[in-house]
PDB file of C-alpha atoms in Angstrom:
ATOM      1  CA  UNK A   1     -59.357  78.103 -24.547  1.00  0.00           C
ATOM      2  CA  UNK A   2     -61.729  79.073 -22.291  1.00  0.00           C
ATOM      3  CA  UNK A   3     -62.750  77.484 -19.429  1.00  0.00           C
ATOM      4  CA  UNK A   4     -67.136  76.625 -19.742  1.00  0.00           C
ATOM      5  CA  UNK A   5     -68.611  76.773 -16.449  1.00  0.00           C
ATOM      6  CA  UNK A   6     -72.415  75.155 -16.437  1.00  0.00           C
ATOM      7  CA  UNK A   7     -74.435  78.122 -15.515  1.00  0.00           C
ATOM      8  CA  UNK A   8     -76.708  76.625 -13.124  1.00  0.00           C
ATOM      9  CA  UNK A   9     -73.768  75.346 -10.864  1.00  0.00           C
ATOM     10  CA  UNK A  10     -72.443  78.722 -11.509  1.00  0.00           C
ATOM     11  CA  UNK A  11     -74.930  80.739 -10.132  1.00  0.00           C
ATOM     12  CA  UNK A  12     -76.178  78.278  -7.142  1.00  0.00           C
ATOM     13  CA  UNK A  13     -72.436  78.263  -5.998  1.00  0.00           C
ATOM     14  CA  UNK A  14     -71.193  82.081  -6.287  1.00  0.00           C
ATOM     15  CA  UNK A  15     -74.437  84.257  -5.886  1.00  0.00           C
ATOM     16  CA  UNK A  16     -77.054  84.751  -3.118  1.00  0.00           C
ATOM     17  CA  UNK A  17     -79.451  86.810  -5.732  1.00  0.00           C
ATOM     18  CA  UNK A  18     -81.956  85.597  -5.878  1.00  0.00           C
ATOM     19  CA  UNK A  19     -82.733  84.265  -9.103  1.00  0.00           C
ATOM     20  CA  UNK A  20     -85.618  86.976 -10.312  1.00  0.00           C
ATOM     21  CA  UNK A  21     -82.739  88.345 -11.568  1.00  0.00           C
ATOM     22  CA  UNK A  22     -82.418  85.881 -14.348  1.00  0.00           C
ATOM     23  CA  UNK A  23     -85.654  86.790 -15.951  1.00  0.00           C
ATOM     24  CA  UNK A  24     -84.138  88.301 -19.318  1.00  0.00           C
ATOM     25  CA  UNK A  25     -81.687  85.608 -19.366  1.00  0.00           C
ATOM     26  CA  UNK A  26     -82.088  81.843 -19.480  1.00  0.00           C
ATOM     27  CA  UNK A  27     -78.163  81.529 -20.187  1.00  0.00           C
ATOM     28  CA  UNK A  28     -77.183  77.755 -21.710  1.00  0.00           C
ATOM     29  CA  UNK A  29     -73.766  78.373 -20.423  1.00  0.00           C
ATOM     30  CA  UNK A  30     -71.100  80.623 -18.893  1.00  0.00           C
ATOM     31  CA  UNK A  31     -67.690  81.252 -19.764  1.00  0.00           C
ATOM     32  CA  UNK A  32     -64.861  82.570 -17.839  1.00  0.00           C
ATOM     33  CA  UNK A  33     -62.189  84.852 -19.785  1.00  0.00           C
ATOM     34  CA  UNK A  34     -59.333  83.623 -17.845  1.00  0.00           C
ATOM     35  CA  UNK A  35     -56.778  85.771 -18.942  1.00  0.00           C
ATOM     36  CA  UNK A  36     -58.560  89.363 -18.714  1.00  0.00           C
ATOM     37  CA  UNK A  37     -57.021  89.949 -15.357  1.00  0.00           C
ATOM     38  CA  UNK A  38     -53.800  91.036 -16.784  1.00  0.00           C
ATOM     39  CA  UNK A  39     -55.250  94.114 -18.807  1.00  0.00           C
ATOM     40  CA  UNK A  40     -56.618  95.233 -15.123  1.00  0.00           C
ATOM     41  CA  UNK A  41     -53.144  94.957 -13.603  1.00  0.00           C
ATOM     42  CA  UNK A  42     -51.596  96.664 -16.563  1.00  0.00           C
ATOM     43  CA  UNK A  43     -54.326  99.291 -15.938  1.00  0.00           C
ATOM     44  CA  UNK A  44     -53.827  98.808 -11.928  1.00  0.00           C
ATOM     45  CA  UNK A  45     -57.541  99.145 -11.920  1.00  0.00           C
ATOM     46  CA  UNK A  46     -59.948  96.281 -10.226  1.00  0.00           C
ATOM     47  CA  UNK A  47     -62.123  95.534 -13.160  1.00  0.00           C
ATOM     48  CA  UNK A  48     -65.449  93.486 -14.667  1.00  0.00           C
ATOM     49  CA  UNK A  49     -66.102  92.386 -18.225  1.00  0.00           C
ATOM     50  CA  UNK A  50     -68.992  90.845 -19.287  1.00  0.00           C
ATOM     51  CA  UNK A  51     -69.879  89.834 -22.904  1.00  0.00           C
ATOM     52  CA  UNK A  52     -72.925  88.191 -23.881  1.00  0.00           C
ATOM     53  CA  UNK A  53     -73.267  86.065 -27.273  1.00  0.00           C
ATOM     54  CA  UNK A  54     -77.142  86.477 -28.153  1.00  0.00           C
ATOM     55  CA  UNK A  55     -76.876  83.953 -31.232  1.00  0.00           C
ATOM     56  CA  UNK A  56     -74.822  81.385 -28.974  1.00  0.00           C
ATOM     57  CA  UNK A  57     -76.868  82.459 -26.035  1.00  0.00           C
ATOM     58  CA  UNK A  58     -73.658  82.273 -23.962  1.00  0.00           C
ATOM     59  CA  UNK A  59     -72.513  85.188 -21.439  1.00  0.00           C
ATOM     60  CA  UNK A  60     -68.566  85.398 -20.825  1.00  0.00           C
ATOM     61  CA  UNK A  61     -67.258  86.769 -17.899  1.00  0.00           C
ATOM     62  CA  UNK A  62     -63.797  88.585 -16.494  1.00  0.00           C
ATOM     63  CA  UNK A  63     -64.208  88.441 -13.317  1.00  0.00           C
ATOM     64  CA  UNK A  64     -67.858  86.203 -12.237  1.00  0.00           C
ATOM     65  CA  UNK A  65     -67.613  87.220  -8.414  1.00  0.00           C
ATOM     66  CA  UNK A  66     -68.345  90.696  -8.852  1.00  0.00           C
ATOM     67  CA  UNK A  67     -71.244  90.360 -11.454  1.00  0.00           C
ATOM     68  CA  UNK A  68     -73.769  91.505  -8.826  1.00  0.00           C
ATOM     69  CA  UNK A  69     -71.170  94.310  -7.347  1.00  0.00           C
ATOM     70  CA  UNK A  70     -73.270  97.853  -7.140  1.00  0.00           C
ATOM     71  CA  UNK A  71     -72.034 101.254  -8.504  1.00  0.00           C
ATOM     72  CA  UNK A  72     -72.478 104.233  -9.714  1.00  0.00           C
ATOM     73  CA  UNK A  73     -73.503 104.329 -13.754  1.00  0.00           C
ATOM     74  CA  UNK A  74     -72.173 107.555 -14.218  1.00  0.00           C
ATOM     75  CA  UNK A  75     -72.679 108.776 -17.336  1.00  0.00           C
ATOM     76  CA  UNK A  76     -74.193 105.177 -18.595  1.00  0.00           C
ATOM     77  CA  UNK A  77     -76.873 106.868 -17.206  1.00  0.00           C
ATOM     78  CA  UNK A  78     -77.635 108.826 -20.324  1.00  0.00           C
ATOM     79  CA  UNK A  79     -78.885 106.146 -22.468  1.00  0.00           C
ATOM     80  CA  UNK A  80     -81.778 105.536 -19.893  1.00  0.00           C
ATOM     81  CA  UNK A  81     -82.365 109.037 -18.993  1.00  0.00           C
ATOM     82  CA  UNK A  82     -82.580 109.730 -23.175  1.00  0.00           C
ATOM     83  CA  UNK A  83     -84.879 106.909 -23.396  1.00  0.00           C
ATOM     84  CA  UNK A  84     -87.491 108.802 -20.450  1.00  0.00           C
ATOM     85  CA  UNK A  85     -87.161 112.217 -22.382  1.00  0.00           C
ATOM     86  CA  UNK A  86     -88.399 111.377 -25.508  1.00  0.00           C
ATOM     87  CA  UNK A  87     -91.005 109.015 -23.809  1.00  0.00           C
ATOM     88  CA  UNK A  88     -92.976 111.267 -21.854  1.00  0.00           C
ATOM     89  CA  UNK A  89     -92.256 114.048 -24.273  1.00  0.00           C
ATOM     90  CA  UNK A  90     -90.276 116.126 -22.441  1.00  0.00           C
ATOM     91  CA  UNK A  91     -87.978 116.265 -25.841  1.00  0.00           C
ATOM     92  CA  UNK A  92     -89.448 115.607 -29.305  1.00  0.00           C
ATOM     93  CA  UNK A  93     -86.160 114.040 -30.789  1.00  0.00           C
ATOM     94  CA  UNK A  94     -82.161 113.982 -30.841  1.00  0.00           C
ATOM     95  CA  UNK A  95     -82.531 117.260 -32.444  1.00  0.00           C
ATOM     96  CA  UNK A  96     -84.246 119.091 -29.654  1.00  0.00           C
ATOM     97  CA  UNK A  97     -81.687 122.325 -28.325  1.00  0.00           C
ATOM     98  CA  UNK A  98     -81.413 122.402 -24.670  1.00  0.00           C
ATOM     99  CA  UNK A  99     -80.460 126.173 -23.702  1.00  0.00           C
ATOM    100  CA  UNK A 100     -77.349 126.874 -21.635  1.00  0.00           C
ATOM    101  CA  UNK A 101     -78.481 127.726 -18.649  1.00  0.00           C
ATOM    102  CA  UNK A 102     -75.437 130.188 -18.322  1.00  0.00           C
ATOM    103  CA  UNK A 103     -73.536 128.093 -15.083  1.00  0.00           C
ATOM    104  CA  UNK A 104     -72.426 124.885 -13.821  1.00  0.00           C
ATOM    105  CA  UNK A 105     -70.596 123.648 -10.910  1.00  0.00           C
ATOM    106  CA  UNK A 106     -67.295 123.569 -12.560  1.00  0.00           C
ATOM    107  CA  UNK A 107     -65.593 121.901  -9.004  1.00  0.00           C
ATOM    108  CA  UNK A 108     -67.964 118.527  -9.700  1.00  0.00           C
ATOM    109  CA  UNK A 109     -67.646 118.038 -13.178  1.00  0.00           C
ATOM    110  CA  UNK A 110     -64.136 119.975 -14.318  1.00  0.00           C
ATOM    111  CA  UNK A 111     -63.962 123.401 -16.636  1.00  0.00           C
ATOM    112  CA  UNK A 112     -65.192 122.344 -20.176  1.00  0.00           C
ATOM    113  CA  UNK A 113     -65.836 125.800 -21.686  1.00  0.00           C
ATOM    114  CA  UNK A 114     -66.200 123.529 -25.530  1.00  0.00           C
ATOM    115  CA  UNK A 115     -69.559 122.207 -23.837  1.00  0.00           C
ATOM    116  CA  UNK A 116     -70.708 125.890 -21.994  1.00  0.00           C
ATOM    117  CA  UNK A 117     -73.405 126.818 -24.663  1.00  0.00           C
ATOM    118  CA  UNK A 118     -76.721 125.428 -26.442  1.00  0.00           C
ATOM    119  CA  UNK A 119     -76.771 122.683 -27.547  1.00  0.00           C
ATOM    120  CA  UNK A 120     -78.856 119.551 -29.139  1.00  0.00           C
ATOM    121  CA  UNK A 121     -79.511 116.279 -27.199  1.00  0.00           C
ATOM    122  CA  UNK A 122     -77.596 114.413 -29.548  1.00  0.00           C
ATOM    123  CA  UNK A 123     -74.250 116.486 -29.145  1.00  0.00           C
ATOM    124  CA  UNK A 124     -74.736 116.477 -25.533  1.00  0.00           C
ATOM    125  CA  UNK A 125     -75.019 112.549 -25.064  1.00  0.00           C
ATOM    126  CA  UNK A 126     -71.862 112.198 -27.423  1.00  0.00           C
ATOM    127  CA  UNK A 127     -69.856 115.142 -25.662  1.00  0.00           C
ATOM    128  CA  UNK A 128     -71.154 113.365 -22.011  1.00  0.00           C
ATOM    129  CA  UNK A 129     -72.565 117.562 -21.171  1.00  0.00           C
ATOM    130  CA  UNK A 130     -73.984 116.760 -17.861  1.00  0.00           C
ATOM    131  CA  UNK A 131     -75.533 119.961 -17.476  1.00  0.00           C
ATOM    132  CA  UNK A 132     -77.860 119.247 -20.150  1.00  0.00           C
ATOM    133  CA  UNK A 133     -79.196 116.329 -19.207  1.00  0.00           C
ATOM    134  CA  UNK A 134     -79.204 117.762 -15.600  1.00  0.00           C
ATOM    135  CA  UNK A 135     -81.666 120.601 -17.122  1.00  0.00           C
ATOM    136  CA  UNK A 136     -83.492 117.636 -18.633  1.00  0.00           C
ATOM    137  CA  UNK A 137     -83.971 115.572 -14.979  1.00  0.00           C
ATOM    138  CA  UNK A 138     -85.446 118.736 -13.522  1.00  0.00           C
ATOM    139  CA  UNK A 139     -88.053 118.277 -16.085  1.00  0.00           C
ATOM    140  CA  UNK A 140     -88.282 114.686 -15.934  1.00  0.00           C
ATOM    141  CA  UNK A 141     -88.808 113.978 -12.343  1.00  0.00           C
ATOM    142  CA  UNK A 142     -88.832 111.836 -10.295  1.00  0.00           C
ATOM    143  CA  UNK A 143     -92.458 110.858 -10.411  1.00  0.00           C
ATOM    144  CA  UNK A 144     -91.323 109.680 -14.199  1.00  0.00           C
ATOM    145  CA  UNK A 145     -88.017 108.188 -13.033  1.00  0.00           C
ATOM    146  CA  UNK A 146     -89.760 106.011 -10.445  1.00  0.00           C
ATOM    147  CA  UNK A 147     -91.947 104.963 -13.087  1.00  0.00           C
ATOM    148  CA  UNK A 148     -90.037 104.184 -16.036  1.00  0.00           C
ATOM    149  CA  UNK A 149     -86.969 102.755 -13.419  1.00  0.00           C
ATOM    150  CA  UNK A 150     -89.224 100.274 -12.321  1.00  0.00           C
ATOM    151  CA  UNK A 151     -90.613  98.955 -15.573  1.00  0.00           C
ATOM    152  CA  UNK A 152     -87.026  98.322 -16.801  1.00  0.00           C
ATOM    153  CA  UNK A 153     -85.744  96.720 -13.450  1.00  0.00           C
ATOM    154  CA  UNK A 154     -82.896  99.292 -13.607  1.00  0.00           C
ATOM    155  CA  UNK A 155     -81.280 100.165  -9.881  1.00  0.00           C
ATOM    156  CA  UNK A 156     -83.188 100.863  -7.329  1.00  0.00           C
ATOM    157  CA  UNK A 157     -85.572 104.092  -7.650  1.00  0.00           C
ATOM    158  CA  UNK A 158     -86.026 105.055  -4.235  1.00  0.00           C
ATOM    159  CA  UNK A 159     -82.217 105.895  -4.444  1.00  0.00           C
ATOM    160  CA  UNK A 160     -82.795 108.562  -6.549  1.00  0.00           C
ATOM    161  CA  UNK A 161     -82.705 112.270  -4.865  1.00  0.00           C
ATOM    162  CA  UNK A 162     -84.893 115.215  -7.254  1.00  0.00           C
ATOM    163  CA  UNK A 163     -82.772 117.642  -9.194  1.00  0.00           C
ATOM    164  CA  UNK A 164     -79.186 116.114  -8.767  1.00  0.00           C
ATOM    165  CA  UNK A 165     -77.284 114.259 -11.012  1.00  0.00           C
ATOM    166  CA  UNK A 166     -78.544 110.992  -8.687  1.00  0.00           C
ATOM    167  CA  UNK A 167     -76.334 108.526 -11.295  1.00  0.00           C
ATOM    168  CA  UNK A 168     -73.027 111.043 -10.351  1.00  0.00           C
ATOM    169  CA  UNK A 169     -73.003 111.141  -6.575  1.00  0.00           C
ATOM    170  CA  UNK A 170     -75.256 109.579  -4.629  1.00  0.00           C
ATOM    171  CA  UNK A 171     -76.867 106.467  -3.725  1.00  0.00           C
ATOM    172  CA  UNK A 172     -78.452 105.468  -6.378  1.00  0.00           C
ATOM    173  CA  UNK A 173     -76.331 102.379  -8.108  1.00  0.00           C
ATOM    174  CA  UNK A 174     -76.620  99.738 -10.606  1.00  0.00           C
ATOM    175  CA  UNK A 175     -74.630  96.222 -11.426  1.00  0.00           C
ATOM    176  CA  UNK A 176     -72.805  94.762 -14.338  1.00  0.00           C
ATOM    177  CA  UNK A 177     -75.250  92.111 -14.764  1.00  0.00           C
ATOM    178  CA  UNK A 178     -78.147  94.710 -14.430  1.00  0.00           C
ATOM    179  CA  UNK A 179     -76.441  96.733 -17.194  1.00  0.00           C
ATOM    180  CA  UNK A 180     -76.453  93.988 -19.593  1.00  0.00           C
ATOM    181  CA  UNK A 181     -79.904  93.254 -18.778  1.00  0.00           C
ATOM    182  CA  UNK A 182     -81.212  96.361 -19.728  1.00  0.00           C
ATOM    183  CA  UNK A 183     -78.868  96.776 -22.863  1.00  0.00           C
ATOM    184  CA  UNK A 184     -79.943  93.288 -24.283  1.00  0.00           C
ATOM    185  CA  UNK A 185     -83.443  94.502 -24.394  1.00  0.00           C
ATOM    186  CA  UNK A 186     -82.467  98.069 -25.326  1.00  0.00           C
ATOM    187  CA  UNK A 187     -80.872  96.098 -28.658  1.00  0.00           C
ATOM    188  CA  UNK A 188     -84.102  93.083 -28.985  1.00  0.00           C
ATOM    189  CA  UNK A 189     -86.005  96.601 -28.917  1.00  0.00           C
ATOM    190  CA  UNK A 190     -88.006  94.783 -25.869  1.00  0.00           C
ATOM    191  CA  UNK A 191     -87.813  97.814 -23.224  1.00  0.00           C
ATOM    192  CA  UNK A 192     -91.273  99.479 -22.170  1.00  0.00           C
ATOM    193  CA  UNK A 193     -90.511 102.193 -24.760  1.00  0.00           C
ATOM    194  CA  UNK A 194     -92.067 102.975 -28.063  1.00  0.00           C
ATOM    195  CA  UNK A 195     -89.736 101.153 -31.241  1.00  0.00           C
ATOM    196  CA  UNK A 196     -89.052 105.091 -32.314  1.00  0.00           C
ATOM    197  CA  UNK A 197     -87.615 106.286 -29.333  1.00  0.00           C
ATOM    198  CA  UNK A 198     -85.300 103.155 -28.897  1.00  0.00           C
ATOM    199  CA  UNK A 199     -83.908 103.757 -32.466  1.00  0.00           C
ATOM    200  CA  UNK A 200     -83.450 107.180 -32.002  1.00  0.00           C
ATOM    201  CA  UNK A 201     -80.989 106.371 -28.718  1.00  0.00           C
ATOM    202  CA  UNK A 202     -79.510 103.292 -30.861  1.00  0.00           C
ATOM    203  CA  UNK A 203     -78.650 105.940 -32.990  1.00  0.00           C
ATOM    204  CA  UNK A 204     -76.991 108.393 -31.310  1.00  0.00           C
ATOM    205  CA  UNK A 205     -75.442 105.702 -29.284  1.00  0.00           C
ATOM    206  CA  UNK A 206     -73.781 104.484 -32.368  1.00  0.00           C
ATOM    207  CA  UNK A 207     -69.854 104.940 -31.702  1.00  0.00           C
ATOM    208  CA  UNK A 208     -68.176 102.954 -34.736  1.00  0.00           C
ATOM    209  CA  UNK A 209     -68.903 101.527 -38.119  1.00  0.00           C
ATOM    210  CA  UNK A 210     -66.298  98.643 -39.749  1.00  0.00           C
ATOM    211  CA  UNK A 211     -67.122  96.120 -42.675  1.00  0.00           C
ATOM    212  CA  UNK A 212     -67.962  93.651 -40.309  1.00  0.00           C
ATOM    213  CA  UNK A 213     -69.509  94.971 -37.582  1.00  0.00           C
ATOM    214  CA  UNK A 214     -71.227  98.906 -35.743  1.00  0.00           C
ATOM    215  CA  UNK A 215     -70.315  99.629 -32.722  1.00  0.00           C
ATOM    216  CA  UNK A 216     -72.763 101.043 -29.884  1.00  0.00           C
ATOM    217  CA  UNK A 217     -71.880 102.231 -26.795  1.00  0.00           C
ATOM    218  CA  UNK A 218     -71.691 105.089 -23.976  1.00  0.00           C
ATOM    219  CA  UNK A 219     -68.778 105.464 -21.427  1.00  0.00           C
ATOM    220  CA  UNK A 220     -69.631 106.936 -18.002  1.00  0.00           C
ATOM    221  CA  UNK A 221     -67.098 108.198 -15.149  1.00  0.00           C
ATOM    222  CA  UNK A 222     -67.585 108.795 -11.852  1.00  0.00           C
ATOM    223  CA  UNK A 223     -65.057 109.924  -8.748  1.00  0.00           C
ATOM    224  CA  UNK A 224     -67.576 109.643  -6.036  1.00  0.00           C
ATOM    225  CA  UNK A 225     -66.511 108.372  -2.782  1.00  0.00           C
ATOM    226  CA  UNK A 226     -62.585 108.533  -3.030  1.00  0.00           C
ATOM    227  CA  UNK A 227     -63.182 105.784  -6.379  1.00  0.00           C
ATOM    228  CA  UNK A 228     -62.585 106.108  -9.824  1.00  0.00           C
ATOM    229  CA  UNK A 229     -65.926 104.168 -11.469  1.00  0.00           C
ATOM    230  CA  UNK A 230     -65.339 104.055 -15.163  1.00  0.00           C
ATOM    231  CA  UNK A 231     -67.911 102.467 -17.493  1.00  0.00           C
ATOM    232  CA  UNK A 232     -67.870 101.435 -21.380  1.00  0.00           C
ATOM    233  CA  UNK A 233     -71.431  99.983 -22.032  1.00  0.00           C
ATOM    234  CA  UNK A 234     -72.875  98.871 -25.050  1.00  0.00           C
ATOM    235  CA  UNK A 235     -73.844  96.368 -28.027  1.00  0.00           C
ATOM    236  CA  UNK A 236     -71.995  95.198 -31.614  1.00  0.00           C
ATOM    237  CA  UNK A 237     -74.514  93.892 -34.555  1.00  0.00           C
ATOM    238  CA  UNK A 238     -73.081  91.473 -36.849  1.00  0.00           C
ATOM    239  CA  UNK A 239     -74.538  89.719 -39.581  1.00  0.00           C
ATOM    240  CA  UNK A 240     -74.229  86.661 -37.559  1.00  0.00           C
ATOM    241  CA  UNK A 241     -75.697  88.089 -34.702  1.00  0.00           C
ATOM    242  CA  UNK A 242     -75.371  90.731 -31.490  1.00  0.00           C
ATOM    243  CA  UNK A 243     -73.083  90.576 -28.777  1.00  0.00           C
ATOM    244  CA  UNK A 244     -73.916  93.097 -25.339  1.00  0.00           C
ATOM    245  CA  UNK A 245     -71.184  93.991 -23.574  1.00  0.00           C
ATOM    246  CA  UNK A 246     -70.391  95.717 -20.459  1.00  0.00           C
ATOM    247  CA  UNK A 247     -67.100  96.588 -18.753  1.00  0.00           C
ATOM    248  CA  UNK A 248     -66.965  98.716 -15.203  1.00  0.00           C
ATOM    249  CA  UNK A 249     -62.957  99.400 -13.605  1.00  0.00           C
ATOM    250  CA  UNK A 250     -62.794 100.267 -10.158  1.00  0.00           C
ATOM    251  CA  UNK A 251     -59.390 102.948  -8.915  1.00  0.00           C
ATOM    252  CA  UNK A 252     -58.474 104.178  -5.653  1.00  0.00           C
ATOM    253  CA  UNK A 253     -58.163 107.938  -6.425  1.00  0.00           C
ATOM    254  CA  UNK A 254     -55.266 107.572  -4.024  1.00  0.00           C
ATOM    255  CA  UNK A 255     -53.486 105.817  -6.851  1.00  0.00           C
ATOM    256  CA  UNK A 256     -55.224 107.628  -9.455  1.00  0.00           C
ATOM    257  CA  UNK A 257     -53.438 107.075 -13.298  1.00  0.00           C
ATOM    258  CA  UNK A 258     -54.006 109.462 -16.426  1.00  0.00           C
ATOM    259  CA  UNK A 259     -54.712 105.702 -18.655  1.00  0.00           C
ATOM    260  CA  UNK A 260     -58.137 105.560 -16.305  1.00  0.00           C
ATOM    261  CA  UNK A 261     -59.947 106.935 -19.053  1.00  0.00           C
ATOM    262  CA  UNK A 262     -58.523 105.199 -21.858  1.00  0.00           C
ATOM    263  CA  UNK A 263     -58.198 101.657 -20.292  1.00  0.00           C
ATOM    264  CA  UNK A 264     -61.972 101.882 -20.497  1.00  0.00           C
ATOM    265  CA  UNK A 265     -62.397 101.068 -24.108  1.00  0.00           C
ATOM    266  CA  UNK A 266     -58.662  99.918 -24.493  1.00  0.00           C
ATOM    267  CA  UNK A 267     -59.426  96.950 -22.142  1.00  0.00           C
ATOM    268  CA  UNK A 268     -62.837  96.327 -23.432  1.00  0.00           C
ATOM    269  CA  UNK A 269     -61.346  96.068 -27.774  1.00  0.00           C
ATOM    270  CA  UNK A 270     -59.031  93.870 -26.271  1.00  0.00           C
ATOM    271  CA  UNK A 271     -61.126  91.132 -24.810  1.00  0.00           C
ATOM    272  CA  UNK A 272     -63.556  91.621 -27.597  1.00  0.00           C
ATOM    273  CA  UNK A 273     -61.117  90.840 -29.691  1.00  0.00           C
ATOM    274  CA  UNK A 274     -59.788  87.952 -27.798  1.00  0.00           C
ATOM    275  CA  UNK A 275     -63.364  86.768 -28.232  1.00  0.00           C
ATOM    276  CA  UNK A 276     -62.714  87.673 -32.139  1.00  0.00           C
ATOM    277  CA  UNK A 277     -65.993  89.445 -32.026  1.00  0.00           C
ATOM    278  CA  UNK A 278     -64.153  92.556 -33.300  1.00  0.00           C
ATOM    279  CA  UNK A 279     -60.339  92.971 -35.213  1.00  0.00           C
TER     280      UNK A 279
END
């Protein structure tokens, strides 16, 4: 059973954010997930789940301390930096072929020679190629990222450096809670982007289809700073209803594991389906 925690005591007692933070969610309740800490420690990861019921209007939580904890997206980053393409037209659709630009600093981001060649947007946000949608922040910049950042209340834009991959290495972070935020609009279809655009990224976002339930979401990993930051972000539509979810795990490279990847999702399916939100 889990333990209900009244939100407003909640919040008053365990965060100093001040609470313009709250303004895409008037919670009537939040739950702890009291067991979730053992999939972290089977993991040996530090970790954060958050799942939020939009028919229930509830938001359960692993771990509530570190709600407001800052990192890296990572690759997260792509559903956000798809979004600004196709809004200021720098691509026309998923479709659009971004040219290989012939090199890429394997050292940063590993030797993928499956990914070293053209390729559509689509195929690069499923395959995570960060050199295309490096090619497609040099074309972006950061005029539009300040811009478009700022109307979504996503991290902080003065973080962001010009033609890097900012959301990699860098300063430039974001929080569990603040990743919700922006996905429960990115599902309502509420974000300052036309209703097009946001279906198009739904779409290539979409990860899983069951009888009872699809399945959209984006992983994103990052070993900046000594720390594994993993991410599995996204949102499930029901016929009852949506549920947003977000899960971050934090590793010490210096006890890095080969599960890091996989305890991603594998943690994630298993809370969901403690929640029974999923089988």
């Amino acid at each position: 059973m889990f333990k209900r925690l009244k939100v407003v005591v909640v919040f008053l007692s365990l965060f100093s954010e001040s609470f313009a933070q709250l303004d895409h969610h008037d919670f009537s309740e939040l739950c702890s997930i009291p067991n979730a800490q053992r999939y972290f420690e089977d993991c040996g990861v530090e970790g954060t789940v958050l799942v939020y019921d939009t028919s229930r209007d509830k938001l359960f939580a692993s771990d509530v301390a570190s709600i407001y904890g800052p990192s890296l997206p990572a690759s997260t980053f792509k559903i956000i930096n798809s979004l600004i393409a196709l809004e200021t037209g720098i691509i026309p659709d998923e479709h659009y072929i971004v040219k290989w630009p012939g090199v890429t600093d394997t050292i940063k981001y590993g030797y993928r020679p499956d990914i070293y060649n053209d390729m559509t947007v689509e195929e690069a946000f499923r395959t995570s190629a960060v050199w295309v949608f490096l090619e497609l922040a040099h074309r972006i910049g950061k005029h539009n990222y300040e811009k478009y950042l700022t109307l979504c209340g996503y991290g902080d834009p003065s973080a962001i450096a010009e033609r890097s991959d900012f959301w990699n290495f860098g300063k430039f972070e974001l929080t569990p809670f603040a990743q919700l935020t922006f996905l429960k609009r990115l599902q309502q279809g509420s974000l300052p982007f036309s209703k097009r655009n946001m279906d198009i990224v739904k779409k290539i976002m979409k990860t899983e289809v069951s009888g009872s339930y699809t399945l959209f979401s984006k992983t994103g990993w990052t070993r900046e700073n000594g720390i594994n930051t993993g991410w599995w972000v996204g949102f499930i539509e029901k016929e009852k209803g949506a549920y947003i979810f977000v899960s971050r795990l934090l590793q010490n490279r210096k006890n890095n594991r080969h599960d890091f990847g996989s305890c991603r999702i594998a943690i994630s399916k298993a809370i969901l389906k403690e929640l029974e939100i999923i089988d």
